[in-house]
Structures are given as C-alpha cells and as structure tokens.
Amino acid sequence: MLQQTQVATVIDYYNRWMQKWPTLQALAEASLEEVNELWAGLGYYSRGKRLQEAARKVVSELAGRMPRTAEDLQKLLPGVGRYTAGAIASISYGQATGVVDGNVIRVLCRLRCIGADSSSPAVIDRLWDMANALVDRSRPGDFNQALMELGATVCVPKAPLCEECPVKQHCRARRRVEKELGLASRRLLGTCPPVPDVEDCGVGGCPLCPPATEPWDSSLGVTNFPRKAAKKQPRAARTAACVLERRGRCGAPQYLIVQRPSSGLLAGLWEFPSLPLALGLQEEKQRELLADHLQAWTGRPVAAGGLRYVGEVIHIFSHIHQTYVVYSLPVDGDVTLDPVSSPSRWVTEEEFHASAVSTAMKKVLKACEKQRGEQNGSGKVSKRKRGAKPGGAGSRPTGTQLSLHAFFRTPSPQ
Ligand code: SF4
C-alpha cells in the first residue's frame, strides 16, 4: 500500500484491510471483487490482487507457512519483488539481508557519490551489494528500517539536514561539497591547481560516476546525487465513456456499470461502458463509434444523436495520460449489457462509490453531476458542443430523459 502512496492516505486503508482480513487464511478466502472494493482509490490495483493471490498460495500450497528467506519469498509468492522480499525477511524473520527502496537509493548514492543514472542496472546492482554488506547482522530489521527512515526524514530529496545526520562523517557527497568550497576560495585567491580532479575528468566510462555531460553543479551541493534518468513521458490515450442514467424507485438516479476483464489494466474493476479511441478523432466520429459499441453490446440500435456530450476528464495513471471523453444517456427503462462479454449492473450513487471503481470513474461521474447541477441551477439549455448538430442531445432541454424507444431508435441517414 505504501509503495506509491503516503502514510496519511494509507492508514485508513490499512486499518480497514486488517480488520476485514486479520489473517492470511481470511485473506485467502476473499474474492477479487472484495479486494478491489477495499483497494479502490489506492491505485495500482494489481498489487491488491497479487497480495490476495499470495495469501491463497501460502494457505493452499505452502500449508499456511510463509517462506522465511528473501530468496524463497521472491521465488514462491506472486507480486513479491526484491525489495518486499528483503523487507519481510529482515524485519519479520531476522534474516541479515539488505533492502533498497527510493530512500535507500538516495542515502547510498550520497554516501558514496554515485552519480550515474540511479535506475541503471549497474548502479542498482551495486546498491544492493552495498545494502547487503552494510546490514547489521544482529538487528537487520531495525537497521533496514533506520536506513529507510534516514532517507525519509534527514537525507531528504531537496534540502537534506546534513548537520543533523548521524552518518555525516562517512558521507562522500558532503566531503565533496567541502572540497568544492575549498577549491572555490582558492580560485578566488588564484592558487587553484591547473590539473583537474580525477572525479571531474569524465573519462574511463565508469558505470557509477556522473556522466561527463552532467558535471558537478555547485548550486546543488549534496543533491547532485543521485542522478535520475529523464522521466519517460506517459503515453497519451483517449477513451469514450458513457454514463447511462435512469431514475430509481424514489426518483434517485441509478447508473449502469460494467466489469472490466479480469486481467490487464484495472483488472476486475467496474466502470461506465467505455471504448478506447484512436487519437485525433472528431467529436462526431467518437460519438458514432460509442453508439455502435453500445449497440453491439445491447444488440439493439443506438442513435449517436442520443448521446449527450459532458466534457473531457483527464486522469494520469503512472504510464498513461488518459483522457475520457464523457457522454451521458438518460433512459427511462431497464438496459442491461450482454452478461457473457461484460457483467453489468445498475447502482445508486452510494452503491457506485462503495463498488470497486477507479478514481478516474469517480471523476467521470462527478463531471456528469456537475453538468446536471449547472443545468438544474440555471434552468438553461446546455451549450451545444462545437460541431455538434442542432437537434442532437447537446441541444435538448435539461433534465429531459430519452425514452427507451428514442434511445434504441435506428439512426436516421445523415
Ligand atoms: Fe545525506 Fe547529508 Fe547525511 Fe550525507 S550527510 S547522508 S547527504 S543527510
């Protein structure tokens, strides 16, 4: 839970998780649906899923006994990588093995002036060697937690507290800063040696030294380390999403949600009926494709003009810049999608938020509610989207629901 999210956010999730599944046996019996519901909002849903798979494996294949070494944990349990394995083995079982997380990378790179890209295999391997060599044999769990905590509280990314640091006398980055200051004053006095320092010459292709193209920047001090590779830009993706809405028994709105496939991005989560789009499509074309998609799902004709344009919602996944092009479709009867290809169900707003839905889908619903609120508040007709045809849903008076007949009517030839 903590790998991408801060402690303050995680506490509530953690407590609810431990209350619901206090033992491996209890977690092994949970369904993916329950796990996704509790995990909803934390992101990286595959982690919750793998955690539950790991519990199942321990219970069903390992006689309820957790592997106790970093090697076995990594080898036997799904979702357990090198860091998690090292953390469990050292903290829970006292194995003298190191851990390397983001905080440890920063501390070790500064302690040893490692200036090459800290995500390169050569640097990562070296950092693991160092962590394994440094770890205290008698209290490995405490040592590892202390090293991580040092990075989280003292040797922080932007303004490290070097004066308060308990390992400052061992720190080469700090020594380098002192040396640079000395050199700067000698330059001022004109007594600087003409021969460059071997650390600055940038020759020899050392896989751990800073590249010659990025020399020491005196304004950065110890934060010259670690160096990071340029961040890869997330891939752009567009998806059309349709909020089908009907009135429930007491007049409260209900929404149709469908379940995503059990593998891949956001596996098993629920969402509004959605369709990935090619980039650069005109609004009219997107609308047509979405209508065709709904038609294929329901087996009945769906008019593109019946879809009301809501707007665009942007959500950033770790590697995807996702834009949802949101439409809504008020209906006055029951609509279900083909249960074989996509399980679907109608939910109230409360049920929607309690379901295993992603944060992105919550934003989509919020956009719809905002539009409805604006329309109800002003009583005005919604603005027609540029390019939308007069007479389309965008120009229909507010609050008016399509009849089922209108929803499924065959689109008239253009
Ligand atoms: Fe980090 Fe400064 Fe301590 Fe070095 S002396 S480990 S840079 S806090």
Tab-separated table of C-alpha atoms and ligand atoms in Angstrom:
chain	number	residue	atom	x	y	z
A	1	MET	CA	0.000	0.000	0.000
A	2	LEU	CA	2.833	2.370	0.820
A	3	GLN	CA	4.827	1.879	-2.324
A	4	GLN	CA	3.156	4.737	-4.240
A	5	THR	CA	1.069	6.448	-1.581
A	6	GLN	CA	1.781	8.413	1.553
A	7	VAL	CA	1.311	7.096	5.076
A	8	ALA	CA	-1.515	9.528	5.882
A	9	THR	CA	-3.566	8.172	2.980
A	10	VAL	CA	-2.741	4.565	3.676
A	11	ILE	CA	-3.589	4.363	7.400
A	12	ASP	CA	-7.334	4.162	6.887
A	13	TYR	CA	-6.988	1.603	4.088
A	14	TYR	CA	-4.583	-0.477	6.158
A	15	ASN	CA	-6.823	-0.496	9.230
A	16	ARG	CA	-9.885	-1.478	7.215
A	17	TRP	CA	-7.886	-4.202	5.435
A	18	MET	CA	-6.554	-5.681	8.688
A	19	GLN	CA	-9.972	-5.552	10.305
A	20	LYS	CA	-11.552	-7.387	7.423
A	21	TRP	CA	-8.750	-9.915	6.827
A	22	PRO	CA	-6.700	-10.221	10.027
A	23	THR	CA	-5.060	-13.485	8.907
A	24	LEU	CA	-3.667	-14.993	5.725
A	25	GLN	CA	-6.461	-17.573	5.879
A	26	ALA	CA	-9.106	-14.851	5.924
A	27	LEU	CA	-7.484	-13.038	3.002
A	28	ALA	CA	-7.171	-16.274	1.051
A	29	GLU	CA	-10.938	-16.707	1.250
A	30	ALA	CA	-11.718	-13.183	-0.019
A	31	SER	CA	-12.943	-12.620	-3.572
A	32	LEU	CA	-11.161	-10.349	-6.051
A	33	GLU	CA	-14.289	-8.180	-6.001
A	34	GLU	CA	-13.957	-7.607	-2.231
A	35	VAL	CA	-10.233	-6.888	-2.564
A	36	ASN	CA	-10.833	-4.367	-5.351
A	37	GLU	CA	-13.604	-2.678	-3.373
A	38	LEU	CA	-11.336	-2.146	-0.388
A	39	TRP	CA	-8.382	-1.140	-2.546
A	40	ALA	CA	-10.424	1.322	-4.650
A	41	GLY	CA	-8.688	4.705	-4.646
A	42	LEU	CA	-5.186	3.413	-3.834
A	43	GLY	CA	-4.231	2.846	-7.480
A	44	TYR	CA	-2.029	0.007	-8.721
A	45	TYR	CA	-4.869	-2.465	-8.319
A	46	SER	CA	-2.724	-5.390	-9.401
A	47	ARG	CA	-0.959	-5.130	-6.036
A	48	GLY	CA	-4.112	-5.862	-4.061
A	49	LYS	CA	-4.870	-8.712	-6.410
A	50	ARG	CA	-1.403	-10.247	-6.072
A	51	LEU	CA	-1.453	-9.841	-2.308
A	52	GLN	CA	-4.595	-11.937	-2.218
A	53	GLU	CA	-3.128	-14.469	-4.665
A	54	ALA	CA	-0.057	-14.742	-2.459
A	55	ALA	CA	-2.236	-15.407	0.600
A	56	ARG	CA	-4.063	-18.140	-1.346
A	57	LYS	CA	-0.776	-19.722	-2.338
A	58	VAL	CA	0.551	-19.730	1.228
A	59	VAL	CA	-2.657	-21.309	2.514
A	60	SER	CA	-3.269	-23.838	-0.243
A	61	GLU	CA	0.251	-24.780	-1.388
A	62	LEU	CA	2.584	-23.957	1.494
A	63	ALA	CA	0.498	-25.376	4.345
A	64	GLY	CA	-0.146	-21.882	5.734
A	65	ARG	CA	3.541	-21.250	6.362
A	66	MET	CA	5.136	-18.079	4.976
A	67	PRO	CA	8.500	-18.503	3.238
A	68	ARG	CA	11.125	-17.023	5.582
A	69	THR	CA	14.050	-16.041	3.408
A	70	ALA	CA	14.271	-13.284	0.817
A	71	GLU	CA	15.116	-15.839	-1.865
A	72	ASP	CA	12.082	-18.057	-1.133
A	73	LEU	CA	9.707	-15.134	-0.714
A	74	GLN	CA	10.670	-13.793	-4.117
A	75	LYS	CA	10.624	-17.203	-5.758
A	76	LEU	CA	7.382	-18.529	-4.292
A	77	LEU	CA	4.996	-15.615	-3.860
A	78	PRO	CA	3.357	-13.663	-6.699
A	79	GLY	CA	3.902	-9.908	-6.514
A	80	VAL	CA	6.876	-10.139	-4.135
A	81	GLY	CA	9.917	-8.442	-5.638
A	82	ARG	CA	13.411	-7.951	-4.347
A	83	TYR	CA	12.574	-5.063	-2.036
A	84	THR	CA	9.448	-6.613	-0.481
A	85	ALA	CA	11.247	-9.917	-0.026
A	86	GLY	CA	14.196	-8.222	1.723
A	87	ALA	CA	11.896	-6.154	3.942
A	88	ILE	CA	9.769	-9.132	5.072
A	89	ALA	CA	12.765	-11.428	5.565
A	90	SER	CA	14.778	-8.925	7.604
A	91	ILE	CA	12.001	-7.241	9.591
A	92	SER	CA	9.749	-10.240	10.244
A	93	TYR	CA	12.204	-13.133	10.255
A	94	GLY	CA	15.538	-11.548	11.171
A	95	GLN	CA	17.417	-12.561	8.024
A	96	ALA	CA	20.553	-10.443	7.543
A	97	THR	CA	19.634	-9.159	4.123
A	98	GLY	CA	19.530	-5.585	2.832
A	99	VAL	CA	16.713	-3.540	1.275
A	100	VAL	CA	16.912	-0.920	-1.449
A	101	ASP	CA	13.960	1.414	-1.885
A	102	GLY	CA	13.833	5.031	-3.110
A	103	ASN	CA	15.029	6.393	0.237
A	104	VAL	CA	17.902	3.932	0.487
A	105	ILE	CA	18.972	4.702	-3.091
A	106	ARG	CA	19.257	8.381	-2.194
A	107	VAL	CA	21.221	7.791	1.023
A	108	LEU	CA	23.684	5.299	-0.508
A	109	CYS	CA	24.252	7.356	-3.657
A	110	ARG	CA	25.140	10.345	-1.486
A	111	LEU	CA	27.267	8.357	0.936
A	112	ARG	CA	29.324	7.012	-1.965
A	113	CYS	CA	28.990	9.844	-4.524
A	114	ILE	CA	27.336	7.561	-7.060
A	115	GLY	CA	26.408	9.916	-9.869
A	116	ALA	CA	25.362	7.636	-12.746
A	117	ASP	CA	21.654	7.153	-13.518
A	118	SER	CA	20.350	5.552	-10.298
A	119	SER	CA	17.936	3.316	-12.199
A	120	SER	CA	20.666	1.770	-14.372
A	121	PRO	CA	21.299	-1.960	-13.746
A	122	ALA	CA	24.958	-1.306	-12.846
A	123	VAL	CA	24.007	1.197	-10.131
A	124	ILE	CA	21.094	-0.870	-8.816
A	125	ASP	CA	23.284	-3.991	-8.537
A	126	ARG	CA	25.948	-2.001	-6.735
A	127	LEU	CA	23.425	-0.529	-4.311
A	128	TRP	CA	22.098	-3.993	-3.462
A	129	ASP	CA	25.644	-5.221	-2.856
A	130	MET	CA	26.227	-2.259	-0.552
A	131	ALA	CA	22.921	-2.751	1.314
A	132	ASN	CA	23.674	-6.451	1.832
A	133	ALA	CA	27.198	-5.700	3.034
A	134	LEU	CA	26.148	-2.879	5.378
A	135	VAL	CA	23.194	-4.543	7.090
A	136	ASP	CA	23.657	-5.185	10.794
A	137	ARG	CA	23.921	-8.958	11.309
A	138	SER	CA	22.345	-8.873	14.770
A	139	ARG	CA	19.459	-6.457	14.094
A	140	PRO	CA	18.850	-6.475	10.333
A	141	GLY	CA	15.206	-5.393	10.537
A	142	ASP	CA	15.978	-2.380	12.738
A	143	PHE	CA	18.961	-1.446	10.585
A	144	ASN	CA	16.938	-1.546	7.359
A	145	GLN	CA	14.105	0.472	8.839
A	146	ALA	CA	16.604	3.010	10.191
A	147	LEU	CA	18.240	3.379	6.780
A	148	MET	CA	14.865	3.942	5.112
A	149	GLU	CA	13.846	6.359	7.839
A	150	LEU	CA	17.113	8.283	7.462
A	151	GLY	CA	16.236	8.846	3.809
A	152	ALA	CA	12.642	9.778	4.639
A	153	THR	CA	13.412	12.275	7.410
A	154	VAL	CA	17.042	13.520	7.199
A	155	CYS	CA	18.593	12.743	3.842
A	156	VAL	CA	15.512	14.041	2.041
A	157	PRO	CA	15.459	14.789	-1.709
A	158	LYS	CA	15.607	18.597	-1.763
A	159	ALA	CA	17.033	20.025	1.468
A	160	PRO	CA	18.842	17.288	3.425
A	161	LEU	CA	19.662	18.039	7.058
A	162	CYS	CA	23.371	17.204	6.806
A	163	GLU	CA	24.304	18.873	10.086
A	164	GLU	CA	21.935	16.588	11.999
A	165	CYS	CA	22.853	13.475	10.048
A	166	PRO	CA	24.206	10.590	12.161
A	167	VAL	CA	26.394	9.330	9.293
A	168	LYS	CA	27.768	12.645	8.093
A	169	GLN	CA	31.358	11.679	8.875
A	170	HIS	CA	31.064	8.816	6.365
A	171	CYS	CA	29.375	10.849	3.640
A	172	ARG	CA	31.407	11.441	0.492
A	173	ALA	CA	28.849	13.826	-1.015
A	174	ARG	CA	29.270	16.078	1.993
A	175	ARG	CA	33.044	15.796	1.739
A	176	ARG	CA	32.779	16.720	-1.922
A	177	VAL	CA	30.828	19.877	-1.048
A	178	GLU	CA	33.524	20.880	1.443
A	179	LYS	CA	36.213	20.237	-1.158
A	180	GLU	CA	34.375	22.298	-3.777
A	181	LEU	CA	34.058	25.174	-1.330
A	182	GLY	CA	37.800	24.999	-0.663
A	183	LEU	CA	38.543	24.982	-4.382
A	184	ALA	CA	36.241	27.938	-4.966
A	185	SER	CA	38.082	30.036	-2.395
A	186	ARG	CA	41.456	29.001	-3.832
A	187	ARG	CA	40.245	30.016	-7.279
A	188	LEU	CA	39.351	33.387	-5.859
A	189	LEU	CA	42.853	33.689	-4.443
A	190	GLY	CA	44.415	32.448	-7.682
A	191	THR	CA	46.037	29.452	-6.019
A	192	CYS	CA	43.971	26.721	-7.696
A	193	PRO	CA	45.987	23.798	-9.167
A	194	PRO	CA	45.755	23.672	-13.008
A	195	VAL	CA	45.219	19.869	-13.140
A	196	PRO	CA	41.512	18.826	-12.947
A	197	ASP	CA	40.400	16.399	-10.279
A	198	VAL	CA	40.084	12.795	-11.473
A	199	GLU	CA	36.411	12.850	-10.380
A	200	ASP	CA	35.735	15.677	-12.816
A	201	CYS	CA	37.542	14.408	-15.882
A	202	GLY	CA	34.630	12.201	-17.057
A	203	VAL	CA	36.796	9.681	-18.888
A	204	GLY	CA	37.067	5.959	-18.365
A	205	GLY	CA	33.375	5.056	-18.762
A	206	CYS	CA	32.821	4.294	-15.085
A	207	PRO	CA	29.244	2.969	-14.702
A	208	LEU	CA	28.879	4.648	-11.298
A	209	CYS	CA	30.368	8.122	-11.880
A	210	PRO	CA	28.387	11.122	-13.128
A	211	PRO	CA	28.440	11.336	-16.936
A	212	ALA	CA	30.879	13.857	-18.426
A	213	THR	CA	27.897	15.691	-19.937
A	214	GLU	CA	26.482	16.418	-16.475
A	215	PRO	CA	29.338	17.651	-14.323
A	216	TRP	CA	29.113	18.684	-10.691
A	217	ASP	CA	26.717	21.598	-10.180
A	218	SER	CA	27.928	23.561	-7.179
A	219	SER	CA	24.498	25.146	-6.643
A	220	LEU	CA	23.060	21.679	-5.889
A	221	GLY	CA	25.532	20.605	-3.188
A	222	VAL	CA	24.908	17.049	-1.964
A	223	THR	CA	21.712	16.903	-4.024
A	224	ASN	CA	23.941	16.375	-7.073
A	225	PHE	CA	23.340	12.770	-6.053
A	226	PRO	CA	21.522	10.666	-7.025
A	227	ARG	CA	21.133	11.373	-10.735
A	228	LYS	CA	17.957	10.241	-12.341
A	229	ALA	CA	17.270	9.353	-15.939
A	230	ALA	CA	14.952	11.743	-17.784
A	231	LYS	CA	11.411	10.711	-16.920
A	232	LYS	CA	9.614	8.862	-19.688
A	233	GLN	CA	6.577	10.783	-20.825
A	234	PRO	CA	3.338	8.895	-20.192
A	235	ARG	CA	1.625	7.567	-23.305
A	236	ALA	CA	-1.487	9.536	-24.360
A	237	ALA	CA	-4.728	7.556	-24.611
A	238	ARG	CA	-8.363	8.505	-25.212
A	239	THR	CA	-11.433	6.587	-24.174
A	240	ALA	CA	-15.113	7.357	-24.718
A	241	ALA	CA	-17.193	6.666	-21.591
A	242	CYS	CA	-20.981	6.718	-21.400
A	243	VAL	CA	-22.902	7.302	-18.178
A	244	LEU	CA	-26.264	5.623	-18.673
A	245	GLU	CA	-28.642	7.020	-16.110
A	246	ARG	CA	-32.176	6.152	-15.084
A	247	ARG	CA	-34.468	7.099	-12.221
A	248	GLY	CA	-34.778	4.542	-9.434
A	249	ARG	CA	-37.819	3.826	-7.271
A	250	CYS	CA	-37.684	7.046	-5.240
A	251	GLY	CA	-36.568	9.158	-8.160
A	252	ALA	CA	-32.883	8.896	-7.189
A	253	PRO	CA	-30.538	8.371	-10.136
A	254	GLN	CA	-29.093	4.964	-10.913
A	255	TYR	CA	-26.114	4.293	-13.164
A	256	LEU	CA	-25.144	1.346	-15.313
A	257	ILE	CA	-21.663	-0.010	-14.635
A	258	VAL	CA	-19.834	-2.865	-16.329
A	259	GLN	CA	-16.950	-5.001	-15.162
A	260	ARG	CA	-13.554	-4.871	-16.839
A	261	PRO	CA	-11.754	-8.088	-17.850
A	262	SER	CA	-10.002	-9.991	-15.063
A	263	SER	CA	-6.534	-9.234	-16.430
A	264	GLY	CA	-4.740	-6.131	-17.662
A	265	LEU	CA	-5.100	-2.516	-16.528
A	266	LEU	CA	-7.665	-2.044	-13.706
A	267	ALA	CA	-8.464	-5.768	-13.849
A	268	GLY	CA	-11.905	-6.700	-12.499
A	269	LEU	CA	-12.858	-3.113	-11.634
A	270	TRP	CA	-16.227	-1.643	-12.601
A	271	GLU	CA	-16.617	1.284	-14.965
A	272	PHE	CA	-19.118	3.098	-17.134
A	273	PRO	CA	-19.445	1.490	-20.571
A	274	SER	CA	-16.264	2.622	-22.306
A	275	LEU	CA	-14.497	2.351	-25.619
A	276	PRO	CA	-10.809	3.077	-26.375
A	277	LEU	CA	-10.491	5.669	-29.147
A	278	ALA	CA	-7.806	6.378	-31.725
A	279	LEU	CA	-6.113	9.743	-31.154
A	280	GLY	CA	-7.232	12.728	-33.237
A	281	LEU	CA	-10.840	11.665	-33.941
A	282	GLN	CA	-13.511	14.323	-34.452
A	283	GLU	CA	-16.190	14.551	-31.754
A	284	GLU	CA	-18.874	13.380	-34.156
A	285	LYS	CA	-16.887	10.281	-35.074
A	286	GLN	CA	-16.237	9.459	-31.404
A	287	ARG	CA	-19.944	9.708	-30.728
A	288	GLU	CA	-20.740	7.374	-33.621
A	289	LEU	CA	-18.195	4.803	-32.502
A	290	LEU	CA	-19.514	4.858	-28.956
A	291	ALA	CA	-23.095	4.459	-30.211
A	292	ASP	CA	-22.015	1.497	-32.375
A	293	HIS	CA	-20.251	-0.012	-29.388
A	294	LEU	CA	-23.326	0.282	-27.171
A	295	GLN	CA	-25.385	-1.135	-29.996
A	296	ALA	CA	-23.128	-4.177	-30.278
A	297	TRP	CA	-23.323	-4.669	-26.519
A	298	THR	CA	-27.076	-4.378	-26.254
A	299	GLY	CA	-27.952	-5.974	-29.585
A	300	ARG	CA	-30.265	-3.074	-30.374
A	301	PRO	CA	-29.812	0.075	-32.472
A	302	VAL	CA	-28.455	3.101	-30.592
A	303	ALA	CA	-28.703	6.616	-32.045
A	304	ALA	CA	-25.449	8.585	-31.921
A	305	GLY	CA	-27.527	11.775	-31.580
A	306	GLY	CA	-28.984	10.438	-28.323
A	307	LEU	CA	-25.629	10.719	-26.533
A	308	ARG	CA	-25.203	13.936	-24.557
A	309	TYR	CA	-21.683	15.337	-24.547
A	310	VAL	CA	-20.490	16.090	-20.994
A	311	GLY	CA	-16.831	17.008	-21.466
A	312	GLU	CA	-13.348	15.594	-21.081
A	313	VAL	CA	-11.927	14.150	-17.875
A	314	ILE	CA	-8.200	13.639	-17.529
A	315	HIS	CA	-6.641	11.041	-15.293
A	316	ILE	CA	-2.926	10.285	-15.061
A	317	PHE	CA	-2.019	6.666	-14.494
A	318	SER	CA	1.675	6.006	-13.833
A	319	HIS	CA	2.419	5.412	-17.508
A	320	ILE	CA	-0.711	6.653	-19.292
A	321	HIS	CA	-2.089	10.160	-19.760
A	322	GLN	CA	-5.716	9.128	-20.105
A	323	THR	CA	-8.448	11.396	-21.434
A	324	TYR	CA	-12.036	10.216	-21.002
A	325	VAL	CA	-14.472	11.769	-23.457
A	326	VAL	CA	-17.625	11.617	-21.386
A	327	TYR	CA	-21.185	11.271	-22.638
A	328	SER	CA	-24.375	10.684	-20.726
A	329	LEU	CA	-27.531	8.985	-21.766
A	330	PRO	CA	-30.671	9.321	-19.649
A	331	VAL	CA	-33.019	6.377	-20.181
A	332	ASP	CA	-36.414	5.605	-18.713
A	333	GLY	CA	-36.294	1.825	-18.615
A	334	ASP	CA	-34.043	-1.117	-17.983
A	335	VAL	CA	-30.938	-1.660	-20.042
A	336	THR	CA	-28.515	-4.470	-19.462
A	337	LEU	CA	-25.498	-5.412	-21.466
A	338	ASP	CA	-24.559	-8.834	-22.736
A	339	PRO	CA	-23.692	-10.617	-19.464
A	340	VAL	CA	-21.256	-13.001	-21.155
A	341	SER	CA	-18.976	-10.357	-22.631
A	342	SER	CA	-19.406	-7.845	-19.764
A	343	PRO	CA	-21.178	-8.350	-16.440
A	344	SER	CA	-23.226	-5.213	-15.763
A	345	ARG	CA	-25.475	-3.809	-13.024
A	346	TRP	CA	-27.409	-0.701	-12.072
A	347	VAL	CA	-26.207	1.098	-8.947
A	348	THR	CA	-27.278	4.101	-6.905
A	349	GLU	CA	-24.720	6.821	-6.290
A	350	GLU	CA	-23.970	5.367	-2.865
A	351	GLU	CA	-23.538	1.881	-4.288
A	352	PHE	CA	-21.327	3.276	-7.033
A	353	HIS	CA	-18.914	4.770	-4.504
A	354	ALA	CA	-18.878	1.551	-2.443
A	355	SER	CA	-18.129	-0.532	-5.552
A	356	ALA	CA	-14.709	-1.432	-6.919
A	357	VAL	CA	-14.461	1.595	-9.205
A	358	SER	CA	-11.332	3.539	-10.032
A	359	THR	CA	-10.721	7.169	-9.090
A	360	ALA	CA	-10.949	8.000	-12.803
A	361	MET	CA	-14.543	6.735	-12.932
A	362	LYS	CA	-15.420	8.781	-9.857
A	363	LYS	CA	-14.151	11.834	-11.731
A	364	VAL	CA	-16.322	10.884	-14.717
A	365	LEU	CA	-19.431	10.699	-12.536
A	366	LYS	CA	-18.518	13.980	-10.878
A	367	ALA	CA	-18.321	15.669	-14.291
A	368	CYS	CA	-21.830	14.398	-15.115
A	369	GLU	CA	-23.230	15.530	-11.797
A	370	LYS	CA	-21.612	18.926	-12.208
A	371	GLN	CA	-23.184	19.344	-15.611
A	372	ARG	CA	-26.580	18.284	-14.262
A	373	GLY	CA	-26.224	20.651	-11.294
A	374	GLU	CA	-25.373	23.554	-13.575
A	375	GLN	CA	-28.298	22.778	-15.803
A	376	ASN	CA	-30.731	22.382	-12.923
A	377	GLY	CA	-29.413	25.501	-11.237
A	378	SER	CA	-29.696	27.766	-14.247
A	379	GLY	CA	-32.602	26.054	-15.953
A	380	LYS	CA	-30.849	26.841	-19.170
A	381	VAL	CA	-30.344	24.662	-22.172
A	382	SER	CA	-26.847	23.174	-22.180
A	383	LYS	CA	-24.359	24.753	-24.517
A	384	ARG	CA	-24.047	22.964	-27.771
A	385	LYS	CA	-20.629	21.459	-28.302
A	386	ARG	CA	-18.821	22.974	-31.244
A	387	GLY	CA	-19.501	20.764	-34.216
A	388	ALA	CA	-22.490	19.031	-32.606
A	389	LYS	CA	-25.549	19.088	-34.777
A	390	PRO	CA	-28.608	21.106	-33.848
A	391	GLY	CA	-31.264	18.734	-32.667
A	392	GLY	CA	-28.652	16.440	-31.089
A	393	ALA	CA	-28.701	15.629	-27.394
A	394	GLY	CA	-26.483	18.620	-26.642
A	395	SER	CA	-29.350	20.914	-27.605
A	396	ARG	CA	-32.103	19.083	-25.735
A	397	PRO	CA	-33.658	20.937	-22.791
A	398	THR	CA	-32.201	19.974	-19.451
A	399	GLY	CA	-33.499	17.168	-17.291
A	400	THR	CA	-35.336	15.634	-20.236
A	401	GLN	CA	-34.851	11.916	-20.428
A	402	LEU	CA	-34.819	9.989	-23.622
A	403	SER	CA	-37.447	7.356	-23.896
A	404	LEU	CA	-36.117	3.863	-24.407
A	405	HIS	CA	-37.638	3.994	-27.843
A	406	ALA	CA	-35.640	7.123	-28.685
A	407	PHE	CA	-32.505	5.607	-27.188
A	408	PHE	CA	-32.684	2.488	-29.321
A	409	ARG	CA	-34.142	4.041	-32.446
A	410	THR	CA	-32.258	3.390	-35.654
A	411	PRO	CA	-30.109	6.408	-36.531
A	412	SER	CA	-31.634	8.314	-39.420
A	413	PRO	CA	-29.460	8.562	-42.534
A	414	GLN	CA	-27.370	11.790	-42.468
B	1	SF4	FE1	22.571	12.625	3.338
B	1	SF4	FE2	23.819	14.831	4.200
B	1	SF4	FE3	23.742	12.622	5.690
B	1	SF4	FE4	25.227	12.711	3.509
B	1	SF4	S1	25.491	13.944	5.349
B	1	SF4	S2	23.901	11.039	4.143
B	1	SF4	S3	23.937	13.935	2.171
B	1	SF4	S4	21.994	13.878	5.102
